[in-house]
Amino acid sequence: MDLRALYMYAAVPALLLCSAATFIQSPTDVFGPVSLLEPTPSSARDFGAVVSDAPFAIMRPGSAADVALLLRALSSSAKPRPRAAVAARGAGHSLQGQAQARGGIVVETRSLPRAVVVVAADVSGGDANAYADVGAGALWVEVLEECLRAGLAPPSWTDYLYLTVGGTLSNAGISGQAFKHGPQISNVLQLQVVTGNGDVVTCSPTESPDLFFAVLGGLGQFGIITRARIRLQHAPPKVRWVRAFYDSFEAFTQDQELLISMPEQIDYVEGFMVLNEHSIQSSSIAFPAHIDFSPDFGSDGSKKKVYYCVEFAVHDFQQDDGSTVDHVVELVSGAMSYIRPHMYSAEVSYFDFLNRVRMEEESLRIQGLWDVPHPWLNLFVPGHAVARLKDLLMDTVLAGHFDGAILVYPLLADKWNKNTSAVLPSTPDGGVMYVFSVLRSADPSRCGHRCVEEILEQHRRVADEACRAGGGGIGAKQYLARQPSQEHWRDHFGPGWDRLVARKARYDPVRVLGPGQGIFPWTDSATSMWR
Ligand code: FAD
């Protein structure tokens, strides 16, 4: 159908657009109050800064009904229908164009109502029995600020809070609390979703459960989340934040597993590799205690040495001198095998603890190192293979120059609901798996376009090797990645592929949604009419 035909297309709601360069508002009697706007530079950009696909138009919906109008028009069974793929875009912190829609429409969820409504039935007891209804375009930092006014907070976080609720729920949302409370997708009570068909559905584990679980970790494939109900718990006023250093990977992971076996005492567990002096400095920007650890990284020509840092936190509900928390830290540290005396701790407000990456962002912005390409690699690794994955990284990624951080911390698979779309490696008995996050930044003064391509290629090779299952393979799964082909997506989903395809056929049969993930390329003549 050409654009002239589209003008005459009045039987169903239609999008009226005249060219990629100009914008014409849809007539309100046909397309309601919804306007499509010319794309902005940010609609073809994300935090990764390695993919840039310009859409034909963007939309800033004011309600779920606006999103429904758009999706209903695009999935209508009337022939001919306007064709365009649609990507929801939250904060745009994807890494490989996942929130982009080449030649299609980007729906900016930040324009949806962002009110955070806290409902607390009973905050007096141990279990807060409370929740927050939040707009999907709200940033987690906005959710935190509002909930803290009521002394409450969601139990599960991401390390960085300037991500939208809809964006992280479409992936999983993990941080150091996930071993105890599961990922963010395990802490959702209800969602409002606009499906690819344009239906506005309220769903939960008991109401339209298949859609509910499909959308959680669903990579934006089945619907656009417009609202979420998030479980809340009591928020501690303060947190004791502890770091301990290691020269043995085995001792490092053993202590992490010790910590996650104590969920009654410990509230957060992460860790990172200490590759050089810079790793210690850059990771200490938000950590208020003075760290007096200057190890030998092999500068005298001997083999390069690597160290490790376990990070844990204990919520401090005491208003007094914090002696209960002191007792927990003393008890735990006595059982740990860090390099003595290199354990450091600080008392910080709960908000500052959760918002710690903001200080790193500000520092990187000042150095001009925030808005640069970020070739990242995130893997979930079965616990039994974590040392092999570390060795694989040491032989490849860490053999050359490295700018950035490598996070390593354990999660428990049985805290994840298997009905969601999130993909985990196989771990016997719902056991331990590790997050391995290779978070690189490419300083343009040292690493130009070609160098970024080489890093991406290296990560692809490592991911292929790490994700190989059977025959002694590590059997890892990638997190937050755009796979290079549908074959890779099939391998990624493994036995879950058929369920994914069935859910797609049910909720987005015309395959309007989520083109930036590259899972379901259009198969008919449905290449974008506006390309
Ligand atoms: P976008 O990039 O805008 O979108 C991501 C995907 O979700 C796209 O496919 C998009 O189409 C889809 N989507 C967005 N909104 C909706 C919606 N309302 N309904 C349906 N689909 C939607 N992740 C973690 O788990 N833990 C971390 O600690 C963590 N730290 C990070 C730190 C930084 C600095 C960065 C850049 C990323 C981090 N991430 C982390 C990754 C982050 O969770 C994902 O990139 C997430 O997608 C970002 O949210 P966003 O709002 O920017 O989403």
PDB file of C-alpha atoms in Angstrom, residues 116-278:
ATOM      1  CA  VAL A 116       3.453   6.401  42.016  1.00  0.00           C
ATOM      2  CA  VAL A 117       0.544   5.453  44.292  1.00  0.00           C
ATOM      3  CA  VAL A 118       1.584   3.679  47.464  1.00  0.00           C
ATOM      4  CA  VAL A 119      -1.060   1.466  49.057  1.00  0.00           C
ATOM      5  CA  ALA A 120      -0.188   0.165  52.498  1.00  0.00           C
ATOM      6  CA  ALA A 121      -2.826  -2.015  54.105  1.00  0.00           C
ATOM      7  CA  ASP A 122      -0.815  -2.698  57.232  1.00  0.00           C
ATOM      8  CA  VAL A 123       2.657  -1.306  57.818  1.00  0.00           C
ATOM      9  CA  SER A 124       2.826  -2.115  61.487  1.00  0.00           C
ATOM     10  CA  GLY A 125       3.847  -5.782  61.334  1.00  0.00           C
ATOM     11  CA  GLY A 126       6.958  -7.411  59.965  1.00  0.00           C
ATOM     12  CA  ASP A 127       5.434  -7.949  56.533  1.00  0.00           C
ATOM     13  CA  ALA A 128       4.463  -4.550  55.152  1.00  0.00           C
ATOM     14  CA  ASN A 129       1.609  -5.987  53.076  1.00  0.00           C
ATOM     15  CA  ALA A 130       1.924  -2.991  50.796  1.00  0.00           C
ATOM     16  CA  TYR A 131       2.348  -2.239  47.128  1.00  0.00           C
ATOM     17  CA  ALA A 132       2.864   0.648  44.726  1.00  0.00           C
ATOM     18  CA  ASP A 133       0.980   1.229  41.497  1.00  0.00           C
ATOM     19  CA  VAL A 134       3.419   2.879  39.130  1.00  0.00           C
ATOM     20  CA  GLY A 135       3.377   4.074  35.557  1.00  0.00           C
ATOM     21  CA  ALA A 136       5.634   1.948  33.352  1.00  0.00           C
ATOM     22  CA  GLY A 137       7.557   5.033  32.235  1.00  0.00           C
ATOM     23  CA  ALA A 138       8.529   5.937  35.796  1.00  0.00           C
ATOM     24  CA  LEU A 139      12.216   5.655  36.658  1.00  0.00           C
ATOM     25  CA  TRP A 140      13.062   3.396  39.562  1.00  0.00           C
ATOM     26  CA  VAL A 141      14.595   6.371  41.362  1.00  0.00           C
ATOM     27  CA  GLU A 142      11.197   8.106  41.172  1.00  0.00           C
ATOM     28  CA  VAL A 143       9.533   4.984  42.578  1.00  0.00           C
ATOM     29  CA  LEU A 144      12.076   4.873  45.412  1.00  0.00           C
ATOM     30  CA  GLU A 145      11.651   8.542  46.329  1.00  0.00           C
ATOM     31  CA  GLU A 146       7.874   8.230  46.536  1.00  0.00           C
ATOM     32  CA  CYS A 147       7.856   4.935  48.451  1.00  0.00           C
ATOM     33  CA  LEU A 148      10.404   6.188  50.996  1.00  0.00           C
ATOM     34  CA  ARG A 149       7.938   8.907  52.004  1.00  0.00           C
ATOM     35  CA  ALA A 150       5.826   6.068  53.411  1.00  0.00           C
ATOM     36  CA  GLY A 151       8.855   4.270  54.896  1.00  0.00           C
ATOM     37  CA  LEU A 152       8.554   1.560  52.242  1.00  0.00           C
ATOM     38  CA  ALA A 153      10.507   0.356  49.218  1.00  0.00           C
ATOM     39  CA  PRO A 154      10.463  -2.407  46.596  1.00  0.00           C
ATOM     40  CA  PRO A 155      12.627  -5.326  47.742  1.00  0.00           C
ATOM     41  CA  SER A 156      14.508  -5.931  44.474  1.00  0.00           C
ATOM     42  CA  TRP A 157      16.540  -3.404  42.506  1.00  0.00           C
ATOM     43  CA  THR A 158      18.895  -2.756  39.646  1.00  0.00           C
ATOM     44  CA  ASP A 159      22.311  -1.248  40.407  1.00  0.00           C
ATOM     45  CA  TYR A 160      21.394   1.882  38.470  1.00  0.00           C
ATOM     46  CA  LEU A 161      18.049   3.562  39.153  1.00  0.00           C
ATOM     47  CA  TYR A 162      17.600   5.772  36.070  1.00  0.00           C
ATOM     48  CA  LEU A 163      15.931   2.952  34.155  1.00  0.00           C
ATOM     49  CA  THR A 164      12.178   2.671  33.644  1.00  0.00           C
ATOM     50  CA  VAL A 165       9.926   0.172  35.351  1.00  0.00           C
ATOM     51  CA  GLY A 166       8.700  -1.097  31.958  1.00  0.00           C
ATOM     52  CA  GLY A 167      12.255  -1.402  30.617  1.00  0.00           C
ATOM     53  CA  THR A 168      13.668  -3.511  33.443  1.00  0.00           C
ATOM     54  CA  LEU A 169      10.530  -5.664  33.774  1.00  0.00           C
ATOM     55  CA  SER A 170      10.904  -6.485  30.081  1.00  0.00           C
ATOM     56  CA  ASN A 171      14.334  -7.963  30.887  1.00  0.00           C
ATOM     57  CA  ALA A 172      14.452  -9.155  34.538  1.00  0.00           C
ATOM     58  CA  GLY A 173      15.946  -6.443  36.748  1.00  0.00           C
ATOM     59  CA  ILE A 174      18.739  -7.793  38.915  1.00  0.00           C
ATOM     60  CA  SER A 175      21.061  -6.541  41.625  1.00  0.00           C
ATOM     61  CA  GLY A 176      22.537  -7.742  44.900  1.00  0.00           C
ATOM     62  CA  GLN A 177      19.095  -8.263  46.494  1.00  0.00           C
ATOM     63  CA  ALA A 178      18.031 -10.839  43.868  1.00  0.00           C
ATOM     64  CA  PHE A 179      19.515 -13.832  45.744  1.00  0.00           C
ATOM     65  CA  LYS A 180      17.068 -13.058  48.548  1.00  0.00           C
ATOM     66  CA  HIS A 181      13.985 -11.632  46.833  1.00  0.00           C
ATOM     67  CA  GLY A 182      14.404 -12.799  43.253  1.00  0.00           C
ATOM     68  CA  PRO A 183      14.728 -10.384  40.327  1.00  0.00           C
ATOM     69  CA  GLN A 184      12.341  -7.450  39.914  1.00  0.00           C
ATOM     70  CA  ILE A 185      10.097  -9.635  37.751  1.00  0.00           C
ATOM     71  CA  SER A 186       9.544 -11.872  40.798  1.00  0.00           C
ATOM     72  CA  ASN A 187       8.170  -8.900  42.747  1.00  0.00           C
ATOM     73  CA  VAL A 188       5.316  -7.759  40.510  1.00  0.00           C
ATOM     74  CA  LEU A 189       1.735  -8.313  41.616  1.00  0.00           C
ATOM     75  CA  GLN A 190      -0.146  -7.021  38.590  1.00  0.00           C
ATOM     76  CA  LEU A 191       0.421  -5.367  35.224  1.00  0.00           C
ATOM     77  CA  GLN A 192      -1.603  -3.310  32.796  1.00  0.00           C
ATOM     78  CA  VAL A 193      -0.529  -4.270  29.295  1.00  0.00           C
ATOM     79  CA  VAL A 194      -1.550  -3.173  25.809  1.00  0.00           C
ATOM     80  CA  THR A 195      -1.077  -6.265  23.666  1.00  0.00           C
ATOM     81  CA  GLY A 196       0.125  -6.198  20.078  1.00  0.00           C
ATOM     82  CA  ASN A 197      -3.551  -6.598  19.141  1.00  0.00           C
ATOM     83  CA  GLY A 198      -4.347  -3.319  20.868  1.00  0.00           C
ATOM     84  CA  ASP A 199      -6.230  -4.879  23.803  1.00  0.00           C
ATOM     85  CA  VAL A 200      -5.772  -3.213  27.174  1.00  0.00           C
ATOM     86  CA  VAL A 201      -5.514  -6.046  29.699  1.00  0.00           C
ATOM     87  CA  THR A 202      -5.032  -6.060  33.463  1.00  0.00           C
ATOM     88  CA  CYS A 203      -3.176  -9.245  34.308  1.00  0.00           C
ATOM     89  CA  SER A 204      -1.664 -10.938  37.345  1.00  0.00           C
ATOM     90  CA  PRO A 205      -0.674 -14.444  38.454  1.00  0.00           C
ATOM     91  CA  THR A 206      -4.407 -15.223  38.703  1.00  0.00           C
ATOM     92  CA  GLU A 207      -5.946 -12.956  36.041  1.00  0.00           C
ATOM     93  CA  SER A 208      -4.789 -13.617  32.457  1.00  0.00           C
ATOM     94  CA  PRO A 209      -1.701 -15.288  33.944  1.00  0.00           C
ATOM     95  CA  ASP A 210      -0.247 -16.380  30.606  1.00  0.00           C
ATOM     96  CA  LEU A 211      -0.009 -12.774  29.401  1.00  0.00           C
ATOM     97  CA  PHE A 212       1.326 -11.649  32.791  1.00  0.00           C
ATOM     98  CA  PHE A 213       4.188 -14.143  32.735  1.00  0.00           C
ATOM     99  CA  ALA A 214       4.808 -13.707  28.998  1.00  0.00           C
ATOM    100  CA  VAL A 215       5.405  -9.970  29.388  1.00  0.00           C
ATOM    101  CA  LEU A 216       7.757 -10.326  32.383  1.00  0.00           C
ATOM    102  CA  GLY A 217      11.193 -10.754  30.835  1.00  0.00           C
ATOM    103  CA  GLY A 218       9.355 -10.693  27.489  1.00  0.00           C
ATOM    104  CA  LEU A 219      11.743  -8.278  25.715  1.00  0.00           C
ATOM    105  CA  GLY A 220       8.826  -6.093  24.600  1.00  0.00           C
ATOM    106  CA  GLN A 221       7.483  -8.853  22.310  1.00  0.00           C
ATOM    107  CA  PHE A 222       3.917  -9.346  23.537  1.00  0.00           C
ATOM    108  CA  GLY A 223       2.658  -5.995  24.718  1.00  0.00           C
ATOM    109  CA  ILE A 224       3.565  -2.594  26.020  1.00  0.00           C
ATOM    110  CA  ILE A 225       3.425  -2.429  29.810  1.00  0.00           C
ATOM    111  CA  THR A 226       1.633   0.755  30.834  1.00  0.00           C
ATOM    112  CA  ARG A 227       1.317   0.215  34.596  1.00  0.00           C
ATOM    113  CA  ALA A 228       2.781  -2.140  37.196  1.00  0.00           C
ATOM    114  CA  ARG A 229       1.890  -3.052  40.763  1.00  0.00           C
ATOM    115  CA  ILE A 230       5.107  -3.638  42.719  1.00  0.00           C
ATOM    116  CA  ARG A 231       5.400  -5.381  46.073  1.00  0.00           C
ATOM    117  CA  LEU A 232       6.828  -3.207  48.861  1.00  0.00           C
ATOM    118  CA  GLN A 233       8.561  -3.898  52.154  1.00  0.00           C
ATOM    119  CA  HIS A 234       9.720  -1.758  55.056  1.00  0.00           C
ATOM    120  CA  ALA A 235      12.674   0.416  54.095  1.00  0.00           C
ATOM    121  CA  PRO A 236      15.587   0.617  56.495  1.00  0.00           C
ATOM    122  CA  PRO A 237      16.760   4.147  57.315  1.00  0.00           C
ATOM    123  CA  LYS A 238      20.389   3.058  56.936  1.00  0.00           C
ATOM    124  CA  VAL A 239      22.517   0.316  55.462  1.00  0.00           C
ATOM    125  CA  ARG A 240      25.880  -1.087  56.543  1.00  0.00           C
ATOM    126  CA  TRP A 241      27.856  -1.438  53.321  1.00  0.00           C
ATOM    127  CA  VAL A 242      30.874  -3.763  53.446  1.00  0.00           C
ATOM    128  CA  ARG A 243      33.700  -4.602  51.041  1.00  0.00           C
ATOM    129  CA  ALA A 244      36.361  -7.304  51.430  1.00  0.00           C
ATOM    130  CA  PHE A 245      39.272  -8.121  49.112  1.00  0.00           C
ATOM    131  CA  TYR A 246      40.589 -11.473  47.847  1.00  0.00           C
ATOM    132  CA  ASP A 247      43.455 -12.848  45.804  1.00  0.00           C
ATOM    133  CA  SER A 248      41.761 -16.199  45.178  1.00  0.00           C
ATOM    134  CA  PHE A 249      38.721 -16.577  42.909  1.00  0.00           C
ATOM    135  CA  GLU A 250      37.743 -19.728  44.754  1.00  0.00           C
ATOM    136  CA  ALA A 251      37.734 -18.026  48.168  1.00  0.00           C
ATOM    137  CA  PHE A 252      35.861 -15.071  46.641  1.00  0.00           C
ATOM    138  CA  THR A 253      33.008 -17.206  45.259  1.00  0.00           C
ATOM    139  CA  GLN A 254      32.928 -19.457  48.331  1.00  0.00           C
ATOM    140  CA  ASP A 255      32.380 -16.433  50.540  1.00  0.00           C
ATOM    141  CA  GLN A 256      29.698 -15.064  48.221  1.00  0.00           C
ATOM    142  CA  GLU A 257      27.892 -18.396  48.487  1.00  0.00           C
ATOM    143  CA  LEU A 258      28.294 -18.324  52.258  1.00  0.00           C
ATOM    144  CA  LEU A 259      26.655 -14.886  52.318  1.00  0.00           C
ATOM    145  CA  ILE A 260      23.699 -15.892  50.154  1.00  0.00           C
ATOM    146  CA  SER A 261      23.111 -18.858  52.442  1.00  0.00           C
ATOM    147  CA  MET A 262      22.296 -16.333  55.204  1.00  0.00           C
ATOM    148  CA  PRO A 263      19.278 -14.431  53.868  1.00  0.00           C
ATOM    149  CA  GLU A 264      18.003 -13.730  57.392  1.00  0.00           C
ATOM    150  CA  GLN A 265      21.093 -11.651  58.143  1.00  0.00           C
ATOM    151  CA  ILE A 266      22.340 -10.412  54.770  1.00  0.00           C
ATOM    152  CA  ASP A 267      20.362  -8.135  52.442  1.00  0.00           C
ATOM    153  CA  TYR A 268      22.625  -7.638  49.451  1.00  0.00           C
ATOM    154  CA  VAL A 269      25.563  -9.519  47.865  1.00  0.00           C
ATOM    155  CA  GLU A 270      27.595  -8.541  44.823  1.00  0.00           C
ATOM    156  CA  GLY A 271      31.260  -8.546  43.868  1.00  0.00           C
ATOM    157  CA  PHE A 272      33.698  -7.450  41.203  1.00  0.00           C
ATOM    158  CA  MET A 273      37.089  -8.185  39.746  1.00  0.00           C
ATOM    159  CA  VAL A 274      39.896  -5.844  40.723  1.00  0.00           C
ATOM    160  CA  LEU A 275      42.029  -5.650  37.609  1.00  0.00           C
ATOM    161  CA  ASN A 276      44.241  -2.680  38.416  1.00  0.00           C
ATOM    162  CA  GLU A 277      44.585   0.431  40.590  1.00  0.00           C
ATOM    163  CA  HIS A 278      41.960   2.107  38.444  1.00  0.00           C
TER     164      HIS A 278
END
